[in-house]
Structures are given as structure tokens and as C-alpha cells.
Coordinates of C-alpha atoms and ligand atoms in Angstrom, one line a residue:
X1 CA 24.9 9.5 -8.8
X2 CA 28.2 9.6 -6.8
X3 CA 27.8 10.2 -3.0
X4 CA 29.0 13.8 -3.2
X5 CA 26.1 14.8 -5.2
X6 CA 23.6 12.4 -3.2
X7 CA 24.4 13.7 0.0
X8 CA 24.2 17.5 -1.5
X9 CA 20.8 16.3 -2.9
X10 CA 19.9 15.2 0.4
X11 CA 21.1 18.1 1.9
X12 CA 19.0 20.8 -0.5
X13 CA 15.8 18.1 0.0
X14 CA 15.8 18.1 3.7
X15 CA 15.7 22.4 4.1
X16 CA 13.2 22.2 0.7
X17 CA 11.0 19.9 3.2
X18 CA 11.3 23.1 5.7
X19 CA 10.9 25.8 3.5
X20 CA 7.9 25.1 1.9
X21 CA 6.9 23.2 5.3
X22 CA 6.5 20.1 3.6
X23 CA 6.2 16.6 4.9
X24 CA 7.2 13.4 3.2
X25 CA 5.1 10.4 3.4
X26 CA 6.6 7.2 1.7
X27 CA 5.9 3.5 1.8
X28 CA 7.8 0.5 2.1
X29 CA 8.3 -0.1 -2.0
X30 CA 9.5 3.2 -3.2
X31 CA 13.2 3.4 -3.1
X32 CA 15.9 3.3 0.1
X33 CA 17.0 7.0 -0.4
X34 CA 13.4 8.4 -0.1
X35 CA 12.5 6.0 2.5
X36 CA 15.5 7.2 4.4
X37 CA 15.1 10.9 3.2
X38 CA 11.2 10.4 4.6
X39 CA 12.9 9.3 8.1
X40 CA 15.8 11.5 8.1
X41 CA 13.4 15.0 7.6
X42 CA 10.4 14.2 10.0
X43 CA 8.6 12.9 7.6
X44 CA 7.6 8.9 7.8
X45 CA 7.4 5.4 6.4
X46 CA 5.3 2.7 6.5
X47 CA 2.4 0.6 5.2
X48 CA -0.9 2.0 3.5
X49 CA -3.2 2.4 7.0
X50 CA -0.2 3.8 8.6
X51 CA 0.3 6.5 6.2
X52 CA -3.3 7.1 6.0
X53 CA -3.2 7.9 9.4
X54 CA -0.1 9.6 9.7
X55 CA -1.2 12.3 6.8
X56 CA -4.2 13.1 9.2
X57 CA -2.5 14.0 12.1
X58 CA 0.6 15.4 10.5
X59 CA 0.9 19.3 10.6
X60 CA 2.7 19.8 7.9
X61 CA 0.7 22.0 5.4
X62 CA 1.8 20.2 2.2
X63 CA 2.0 16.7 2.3
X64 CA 4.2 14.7 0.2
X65 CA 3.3 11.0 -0.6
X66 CA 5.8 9.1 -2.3
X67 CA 3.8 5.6 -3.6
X68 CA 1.0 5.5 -5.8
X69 CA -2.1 7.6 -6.7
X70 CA -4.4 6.0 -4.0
X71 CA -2.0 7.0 -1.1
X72 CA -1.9 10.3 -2.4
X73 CA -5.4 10.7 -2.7
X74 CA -6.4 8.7 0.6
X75 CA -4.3 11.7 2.0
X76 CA -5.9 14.9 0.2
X77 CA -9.6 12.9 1.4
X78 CA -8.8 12.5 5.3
X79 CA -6.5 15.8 5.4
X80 CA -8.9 18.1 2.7
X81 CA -7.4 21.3 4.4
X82 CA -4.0 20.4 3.1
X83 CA -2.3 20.5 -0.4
X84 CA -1.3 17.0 -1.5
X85 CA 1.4 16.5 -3.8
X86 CA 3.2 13.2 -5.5
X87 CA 6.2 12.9 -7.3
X88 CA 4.3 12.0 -10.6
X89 CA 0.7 11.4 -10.7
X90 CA 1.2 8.9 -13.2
X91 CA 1.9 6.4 -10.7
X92 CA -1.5 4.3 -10.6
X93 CA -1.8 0.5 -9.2
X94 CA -3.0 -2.2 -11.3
X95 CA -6.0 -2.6 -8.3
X96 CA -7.1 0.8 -8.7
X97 CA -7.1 0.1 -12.8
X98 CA -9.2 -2.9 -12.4
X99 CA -12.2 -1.3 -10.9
X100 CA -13.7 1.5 -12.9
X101 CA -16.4 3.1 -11.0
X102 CA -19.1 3.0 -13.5
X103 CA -19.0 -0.7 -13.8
X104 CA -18.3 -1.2 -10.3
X105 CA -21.2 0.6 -9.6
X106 CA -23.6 -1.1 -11.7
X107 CA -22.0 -4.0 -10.1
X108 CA -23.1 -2.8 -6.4
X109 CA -26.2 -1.5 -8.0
X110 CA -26.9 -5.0 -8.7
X111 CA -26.8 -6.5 -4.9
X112 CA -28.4 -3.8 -2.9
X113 CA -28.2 -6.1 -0.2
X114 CA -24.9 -6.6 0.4
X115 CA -22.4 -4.2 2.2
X116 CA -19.3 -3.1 -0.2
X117 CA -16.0 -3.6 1.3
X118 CA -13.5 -2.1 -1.0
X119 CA -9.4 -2.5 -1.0
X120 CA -7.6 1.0 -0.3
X121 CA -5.9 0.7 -3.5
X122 CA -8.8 2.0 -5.3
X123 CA -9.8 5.2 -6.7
X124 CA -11.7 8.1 -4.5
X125 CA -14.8 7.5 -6.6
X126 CA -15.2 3.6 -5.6
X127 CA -14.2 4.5 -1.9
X128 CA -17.0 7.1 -2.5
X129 CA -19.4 3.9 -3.6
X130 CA -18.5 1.9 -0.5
X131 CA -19.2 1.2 2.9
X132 CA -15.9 0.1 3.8
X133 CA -12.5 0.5 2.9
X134 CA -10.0 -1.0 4.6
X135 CA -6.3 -2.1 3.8
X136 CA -4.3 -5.4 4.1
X137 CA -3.4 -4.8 7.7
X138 CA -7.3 -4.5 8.8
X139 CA -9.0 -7.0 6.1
X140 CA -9.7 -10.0 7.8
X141 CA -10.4 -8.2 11.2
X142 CA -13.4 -6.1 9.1
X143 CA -14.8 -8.5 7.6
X144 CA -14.7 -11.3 10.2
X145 CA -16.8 -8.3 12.1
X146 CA -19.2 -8.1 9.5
X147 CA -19.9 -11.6 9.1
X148 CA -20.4 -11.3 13.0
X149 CA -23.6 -9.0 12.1
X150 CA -24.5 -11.6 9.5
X151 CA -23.8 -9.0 6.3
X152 CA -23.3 -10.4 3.3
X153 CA -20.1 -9.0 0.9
X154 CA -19.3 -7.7 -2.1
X155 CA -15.3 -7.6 -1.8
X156 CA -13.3 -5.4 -4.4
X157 CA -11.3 -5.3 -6.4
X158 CA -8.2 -7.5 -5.4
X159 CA -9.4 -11.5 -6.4
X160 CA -6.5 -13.0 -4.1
X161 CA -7.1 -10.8 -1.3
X162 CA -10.7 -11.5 -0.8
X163 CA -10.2 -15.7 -0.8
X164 CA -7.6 -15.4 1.6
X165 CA -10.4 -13.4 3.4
X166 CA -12.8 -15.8 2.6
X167 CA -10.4 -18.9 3.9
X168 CA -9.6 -16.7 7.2
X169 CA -13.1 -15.6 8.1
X170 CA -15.3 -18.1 6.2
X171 CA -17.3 -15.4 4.6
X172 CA -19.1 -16.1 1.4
X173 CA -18.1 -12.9 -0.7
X174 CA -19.0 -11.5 -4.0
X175 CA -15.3 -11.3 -5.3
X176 CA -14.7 -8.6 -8.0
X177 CA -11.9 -9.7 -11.1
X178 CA -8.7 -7.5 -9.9
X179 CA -5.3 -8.9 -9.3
X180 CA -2.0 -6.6 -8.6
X181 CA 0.4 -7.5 -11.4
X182 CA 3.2 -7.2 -9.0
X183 CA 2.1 -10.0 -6.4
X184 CA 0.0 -12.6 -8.9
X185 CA 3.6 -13.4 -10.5
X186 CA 4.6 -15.2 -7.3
X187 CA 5.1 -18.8 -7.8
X188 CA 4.5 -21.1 -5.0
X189 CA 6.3 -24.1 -7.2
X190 CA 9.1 -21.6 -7.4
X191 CA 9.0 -21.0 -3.6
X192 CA 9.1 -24.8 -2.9
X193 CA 12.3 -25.5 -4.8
X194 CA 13.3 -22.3 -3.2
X195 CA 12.6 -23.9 0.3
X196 CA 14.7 -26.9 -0.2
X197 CA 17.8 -24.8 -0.8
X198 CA 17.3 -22.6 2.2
X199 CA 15.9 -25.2 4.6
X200 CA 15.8 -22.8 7.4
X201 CA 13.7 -20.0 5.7
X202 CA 10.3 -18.8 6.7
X203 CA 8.3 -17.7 4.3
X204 CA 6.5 -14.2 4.2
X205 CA 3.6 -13.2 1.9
X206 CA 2.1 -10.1 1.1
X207 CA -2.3 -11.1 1.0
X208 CA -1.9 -10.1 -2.3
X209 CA -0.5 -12.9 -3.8
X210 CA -2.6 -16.3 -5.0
X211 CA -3.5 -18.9 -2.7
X212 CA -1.1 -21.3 -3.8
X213 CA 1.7 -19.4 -2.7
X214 CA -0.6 -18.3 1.0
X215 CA -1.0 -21.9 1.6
X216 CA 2.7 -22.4 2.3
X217 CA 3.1 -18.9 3.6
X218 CA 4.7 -19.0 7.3
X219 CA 3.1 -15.8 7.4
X220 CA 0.6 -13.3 5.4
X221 CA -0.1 -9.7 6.3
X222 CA 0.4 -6.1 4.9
X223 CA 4.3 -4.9 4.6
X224 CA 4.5 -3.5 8.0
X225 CA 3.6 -6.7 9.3
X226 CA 6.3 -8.6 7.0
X227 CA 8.7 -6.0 8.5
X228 CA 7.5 -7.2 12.5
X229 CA 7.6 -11.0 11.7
X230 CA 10.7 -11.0 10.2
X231 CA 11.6 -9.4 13.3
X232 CA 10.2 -11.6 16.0
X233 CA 10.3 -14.9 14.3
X234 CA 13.8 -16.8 15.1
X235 CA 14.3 -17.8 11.7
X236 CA 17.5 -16.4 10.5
X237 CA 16.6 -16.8 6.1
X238 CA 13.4 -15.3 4.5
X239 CA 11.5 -16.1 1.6
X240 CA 9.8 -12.9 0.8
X241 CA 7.1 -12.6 -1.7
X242 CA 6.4 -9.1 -2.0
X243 CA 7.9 -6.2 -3.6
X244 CA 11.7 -6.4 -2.9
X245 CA 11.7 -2.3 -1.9
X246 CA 10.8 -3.6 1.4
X247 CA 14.2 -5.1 1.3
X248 CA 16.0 -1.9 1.8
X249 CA 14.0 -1.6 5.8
X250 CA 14.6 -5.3 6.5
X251 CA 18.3 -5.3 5.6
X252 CA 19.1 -2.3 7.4
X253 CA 17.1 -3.1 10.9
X254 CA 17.7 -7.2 10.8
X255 CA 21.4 -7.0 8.8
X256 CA 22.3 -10.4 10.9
X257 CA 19.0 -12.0 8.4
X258 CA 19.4 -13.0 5.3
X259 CA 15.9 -12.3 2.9
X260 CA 15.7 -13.5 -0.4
X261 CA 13.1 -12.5 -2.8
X262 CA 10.7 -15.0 -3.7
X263 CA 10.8 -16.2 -7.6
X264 CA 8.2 -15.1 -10.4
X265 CA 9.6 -17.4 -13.1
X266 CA 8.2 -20.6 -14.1
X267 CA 6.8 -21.8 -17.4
X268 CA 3.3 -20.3 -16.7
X269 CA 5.3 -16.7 -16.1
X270 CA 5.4 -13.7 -18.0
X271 CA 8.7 -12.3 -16.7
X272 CA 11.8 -14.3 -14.6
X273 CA 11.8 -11.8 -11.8
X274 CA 9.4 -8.9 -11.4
X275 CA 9.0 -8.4 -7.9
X276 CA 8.7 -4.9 -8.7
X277 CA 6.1 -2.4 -9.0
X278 CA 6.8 -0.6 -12.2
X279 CA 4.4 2.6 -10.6
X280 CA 6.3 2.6 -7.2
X281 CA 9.2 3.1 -8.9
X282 CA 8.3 6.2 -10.6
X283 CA 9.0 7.9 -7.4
X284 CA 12.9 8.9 -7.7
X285 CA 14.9 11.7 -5.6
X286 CA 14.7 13.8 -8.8
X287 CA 11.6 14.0 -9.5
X288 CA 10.9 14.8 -5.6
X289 CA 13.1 17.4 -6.0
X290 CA 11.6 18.9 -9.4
X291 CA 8.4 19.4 -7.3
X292 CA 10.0 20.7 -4.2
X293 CA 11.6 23.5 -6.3
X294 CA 8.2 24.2 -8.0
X295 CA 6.6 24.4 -3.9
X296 CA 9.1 26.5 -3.0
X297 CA 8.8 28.8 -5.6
X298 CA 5.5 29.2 -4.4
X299 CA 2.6 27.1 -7.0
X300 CA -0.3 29.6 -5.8
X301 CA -2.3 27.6 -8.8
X302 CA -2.9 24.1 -9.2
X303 CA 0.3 22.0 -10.4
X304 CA -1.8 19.8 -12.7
X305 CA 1.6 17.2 -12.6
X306 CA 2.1 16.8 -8.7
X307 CA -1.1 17.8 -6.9
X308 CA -3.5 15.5 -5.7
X309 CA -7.5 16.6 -6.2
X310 CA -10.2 15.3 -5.5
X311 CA -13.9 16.2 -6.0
X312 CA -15.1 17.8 -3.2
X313 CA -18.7 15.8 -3.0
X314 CA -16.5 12.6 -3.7
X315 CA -14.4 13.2 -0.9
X316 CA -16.6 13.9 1.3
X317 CA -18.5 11.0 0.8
X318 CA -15.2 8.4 0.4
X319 CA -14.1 10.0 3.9
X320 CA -17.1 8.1 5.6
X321 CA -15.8 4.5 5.1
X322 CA -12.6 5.6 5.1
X323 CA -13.3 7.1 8.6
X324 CA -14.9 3.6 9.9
X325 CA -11.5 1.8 8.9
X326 CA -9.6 4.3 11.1
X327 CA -12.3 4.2 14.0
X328 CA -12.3 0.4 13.8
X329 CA -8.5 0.2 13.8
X330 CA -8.8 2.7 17.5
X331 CA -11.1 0.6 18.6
X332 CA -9.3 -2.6 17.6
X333 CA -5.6 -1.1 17.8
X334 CA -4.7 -2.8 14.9
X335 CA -1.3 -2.3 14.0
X336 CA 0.5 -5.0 13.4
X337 CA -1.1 -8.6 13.5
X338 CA -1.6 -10.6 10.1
X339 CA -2.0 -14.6 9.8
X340 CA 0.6 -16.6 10.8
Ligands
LIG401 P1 0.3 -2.4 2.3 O1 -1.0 -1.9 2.8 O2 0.7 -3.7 2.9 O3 1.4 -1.4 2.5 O4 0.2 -2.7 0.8 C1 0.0 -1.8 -0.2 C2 0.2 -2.3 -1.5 O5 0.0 -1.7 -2.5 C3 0.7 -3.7 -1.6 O6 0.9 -4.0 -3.0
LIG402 FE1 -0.7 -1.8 -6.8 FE2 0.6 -4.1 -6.8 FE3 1.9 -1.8 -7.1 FE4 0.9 -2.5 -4.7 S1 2.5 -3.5 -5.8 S2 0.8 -0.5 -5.8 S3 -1.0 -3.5 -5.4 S4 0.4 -2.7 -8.6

């Protein structure tokens, strides 16, 4: 698209945003123009917890969330009074794929003892099932608070995120078989070779990726915290092993850094560089725009391709451990920590 017709696309977004008195919620993968559109109109961007917690206390009577299905539904379950709408709801994560809720159920049924801690990127019906859900800014701090109480775990559904939970806290979890395509494609031989070309470079990891890689992490934590590390730590080159549309806020608030994306290939890997979430990028500025037409011409039904529902008996019940996350993370102030 030439600039002309970007910036008039901009242009008719932003009063779309105010005539249907919408507000745009977008994370950290999903491409620079939303991110900036999400800034530019009110709206916001940021990690999962953040725009969890921004939907809630956002007035906006239509909330757009730009990201994948489990944002948008976290949303509709803390803000039930509002309409929530995605660009596409086709946009799923391989996480929330991974745990179907009958199986994960049996699962839980099967330990009656334990307490179920489950990742945010899951769907409303396992948050439903669980105690807890919490997201990769808040893991560690949950569950090392837990194992205070002596409780023993069942952790779900993302495999690498719960041992590099289990190495940081020393619990003893039951660990359910998920993985997020996106992050298990790091290599950390990859990374290495990488290192001895850019000497200087720290290297940052999402939790998501495997333990080979965290082992020679400089640091680990959800994207916001990537985003404050690159920022106080004086290295001036990055590894990065995480999706590379956080690249777009790093470049433009550290421009004197350099970040490099971490590699995928190797001969164990299925692609040479897929540091890419195929569902994140489902989100574009024309299919924002193809719903913001629809909401302004007033959908008084259900718009079975944008709008985010959710049971009403489900939500109700996935708001209670979604609440504990967000009263733990007051009580905590949690924002941005992670390991290094
Ligand atoms: P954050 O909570 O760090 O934003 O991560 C969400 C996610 O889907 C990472 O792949
Ligand atoms: Fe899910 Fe991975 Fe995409 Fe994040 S990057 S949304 S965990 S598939």
C-alpha cells in the first residue's frame, strides 16, 4: 500500500474507533501499523496480563483485540458487559489447540488433589476448569506462592513453560504435552554460533521456548518484559527469541540497539526462520477495517466472523481464576520482572 492510502486508512480507522466508540487492544506480535494505530487512537499495546487488564477498565463499549482468540475472549470474560470483537476469529494459538477441554478435564479429574494452574493462552472452557490462570509475566511468582502453601500442580498446557517453572521455583508439577509452534523452533545451537558473531549481544527469551535455549538466555520473561530489559540492560546487540513483531516497539523506542532475531534452522528444524506466528498475523489494517465498517453500520445481531462469545455459565466460572491472577498481580504489582 503506498503512504497516501495508508495514511487515509489510518485516517478513516482512527474516527471509525470514535464512531462506533471502539477501543483497540493489540499485542506486541501483530503488525507495526495496528500497534501504532492502537497507540495513536487511545487504544493500547502490550503483553497478555496488560491487555487483560486494560480491557477491564477501559470504557470503551466495544472492545477491539487485535492477537489471537484467547485475548479476545479473556476480554469478553473480565468485561461481559461489553461487545468484543477480533479481526478474524480464526486466529487461534497452537497452546489453546493443544488442550481440549474434555481430555483436560479427564486429566484434572484424575488428580483431585492437585490445584490446576492453567497458561492464558487457553480456551474459556479450560480457564473455566482451573483454579488459576495466569500469564508469562506472573508464572513463576504464582506458582512459587503455591508451593509456599505446599499445593501440589498440575501445569497446562505449555511443556516449556512449566520446566522453566519448575527450574525457577522447584515445584514438582504435572506438566500437560503443549508447546507453541512459534517458540519450540528456537535453537539454542543456532543462538550460540549466533553469539560468537555478535559478541556483545544479550540474549532475550520468551518462557516459551525449550530449556536449551533458557539456559543461555541473559534473560526470560513475557514480551513486555523483553521490551524493559532491552531497555535497562547496557548491552547495545540483542539476540531475541521470540516473535520478531516485537521488533517493530524495540526498534522504534531503543533505535541506537541493534536486535537480531534469534535462528529456527538447524538440521532438527522444520522451517529456516519462522519466528512468526502464522495466527497473529491474521490481524491486518484491512480486515480491522472490514469490521469497523460493519460496527459502524450498526451489527444489532451477532457478527458470527468478528465477535467474541462466550458461554455465560463458562464465563462466569473462568472469571474466578482469572480474577485471582489480577488480584495477585495488585497485590504483588507485577508488571514487569521476569528471570534474569
Ligand atoms: P505474553 O504474555 O508475553 O505477551 O505472551 C503471549 C504469547 O502468546 C506468547 O507467545
Ligand atoms: Fe500461541 Fe505461540 Fe502464537 Fe503466542 S506465538 S499466540 S503461544 S502460537
Amino acid at each position: 500500500m503506498d503512504s497516501t492510502k495508508a495514511k487515509n486508512l489510518l485516517s478513516r480507522l482512527k474516527s471509525l474507533f470514535l464512531e462506533t466508540d471502539s477501543c483497540l487492544i493489540a499485542h506486541y506480535y501483530t503488525e507495526g501499523t495496528i500497534q501504532d494505530l492502537a497507540e495513536a487512537s487511545g487504544g493500547f499495546v502490550g503483553d497478555s496480563l496488560e491487555m487483560a487488564r486494560f480491557g477491564r477498565d477501559c470504557d470503551a463499549s466495544n472492545l477491539i483485540v487485535a492477537g489471537v482468540r484467547f485475548m479476545g475472549e479473556t476480554a469478553k470474560i473480565l468485561s461481559p458487559n461489553k461487545r468484543v470483537f477480533m479481526p478474524t476469529l480464526e486466529a487461534t494459538c497452537s497452546l489453546d489447540l493443544a488442550c481440549p477441554i474434555i481430555e483436560f478435564s479427564e486429566f484434572c479429574d484424575q488428580h483431585p488433589d492437585h490445584t490446576v494452574v492453567v497458561y492464558a493462552n487457553t480456551s474459556a472452557a479450560v480457564k473455566a476448569r482451573a483454579d488459576w490462570v495466569v500469564t508469562s509475566s506472573i508464572a513463576v511468582e504464582v506458582i512459587e506462592h503455591l508451593v509456599s502453601q505446599g499445593q501440589k500442580i498440575i501445569w497446562a498446557p505449555d511443556k516449556h513453560l512449566g520446566r522453566y517453572i519448575e527450574k525457577c521455583t522447584g515445584a514438582e508439577m504435572l506438566i500437560w504435552d503443549g508447546a507453541c509452534i512459534v517458540h519450540e523452533e528456537f535453537k539454542a545451537a543456532g543462538v550460540r554460533d549466533m553469539q560468537a558473531v555478535y559478541q556483545d549481544a544479550a540474549v532475550l527469551a520468551h518462557p516459551e521456548s525449550p530449556a536449551s535455549v533458557l539456559a543461555i538466555a541473559d534473560f526470560v520473561g513475557s514480551t513486555t518484559q523483553i521490551i524493559t530489559a532491552a531497555k535497562t540492560m547496557t548491552n547495545r546487540q540483542f539476540i531475541v527469541a521470540t516473535d520478531f513483531g516485537i521488533f517493530h516497539k524495540l526498534n522504534r523506542i531503543l533505535p541506537e540497539k541493534e536486535f537480531i532475531v534469534a535462528p529456527t534452522a538447524g538440521n532438527d528444524a522444520t522451517c529456516r526462520s519462522c519466528a512468526s506466528c502464522p495466527w497473529m498475523r491474521m490481524n491486518s489494517l484491512e480486515t480491522l477495517e472490514m469490521l469497523l465498517v460493519k460496527l459502524a453500520g450498526r451489527v444489532a445481531s451477532r457478527d458470527s466472523n468478528h465477535e467474541i462469545e462466550v458461554n455465560e455459565i463458562v464465563s462466569e466460572r473462568a472469571m474466578l481464576p482469572l480474577q485471582r491472577m489480577l488480584n495477585f498481580a495488585a497485590r504483588n504489582a507485577i508488571s514487569v520482572k521476569g528471570k534474569a
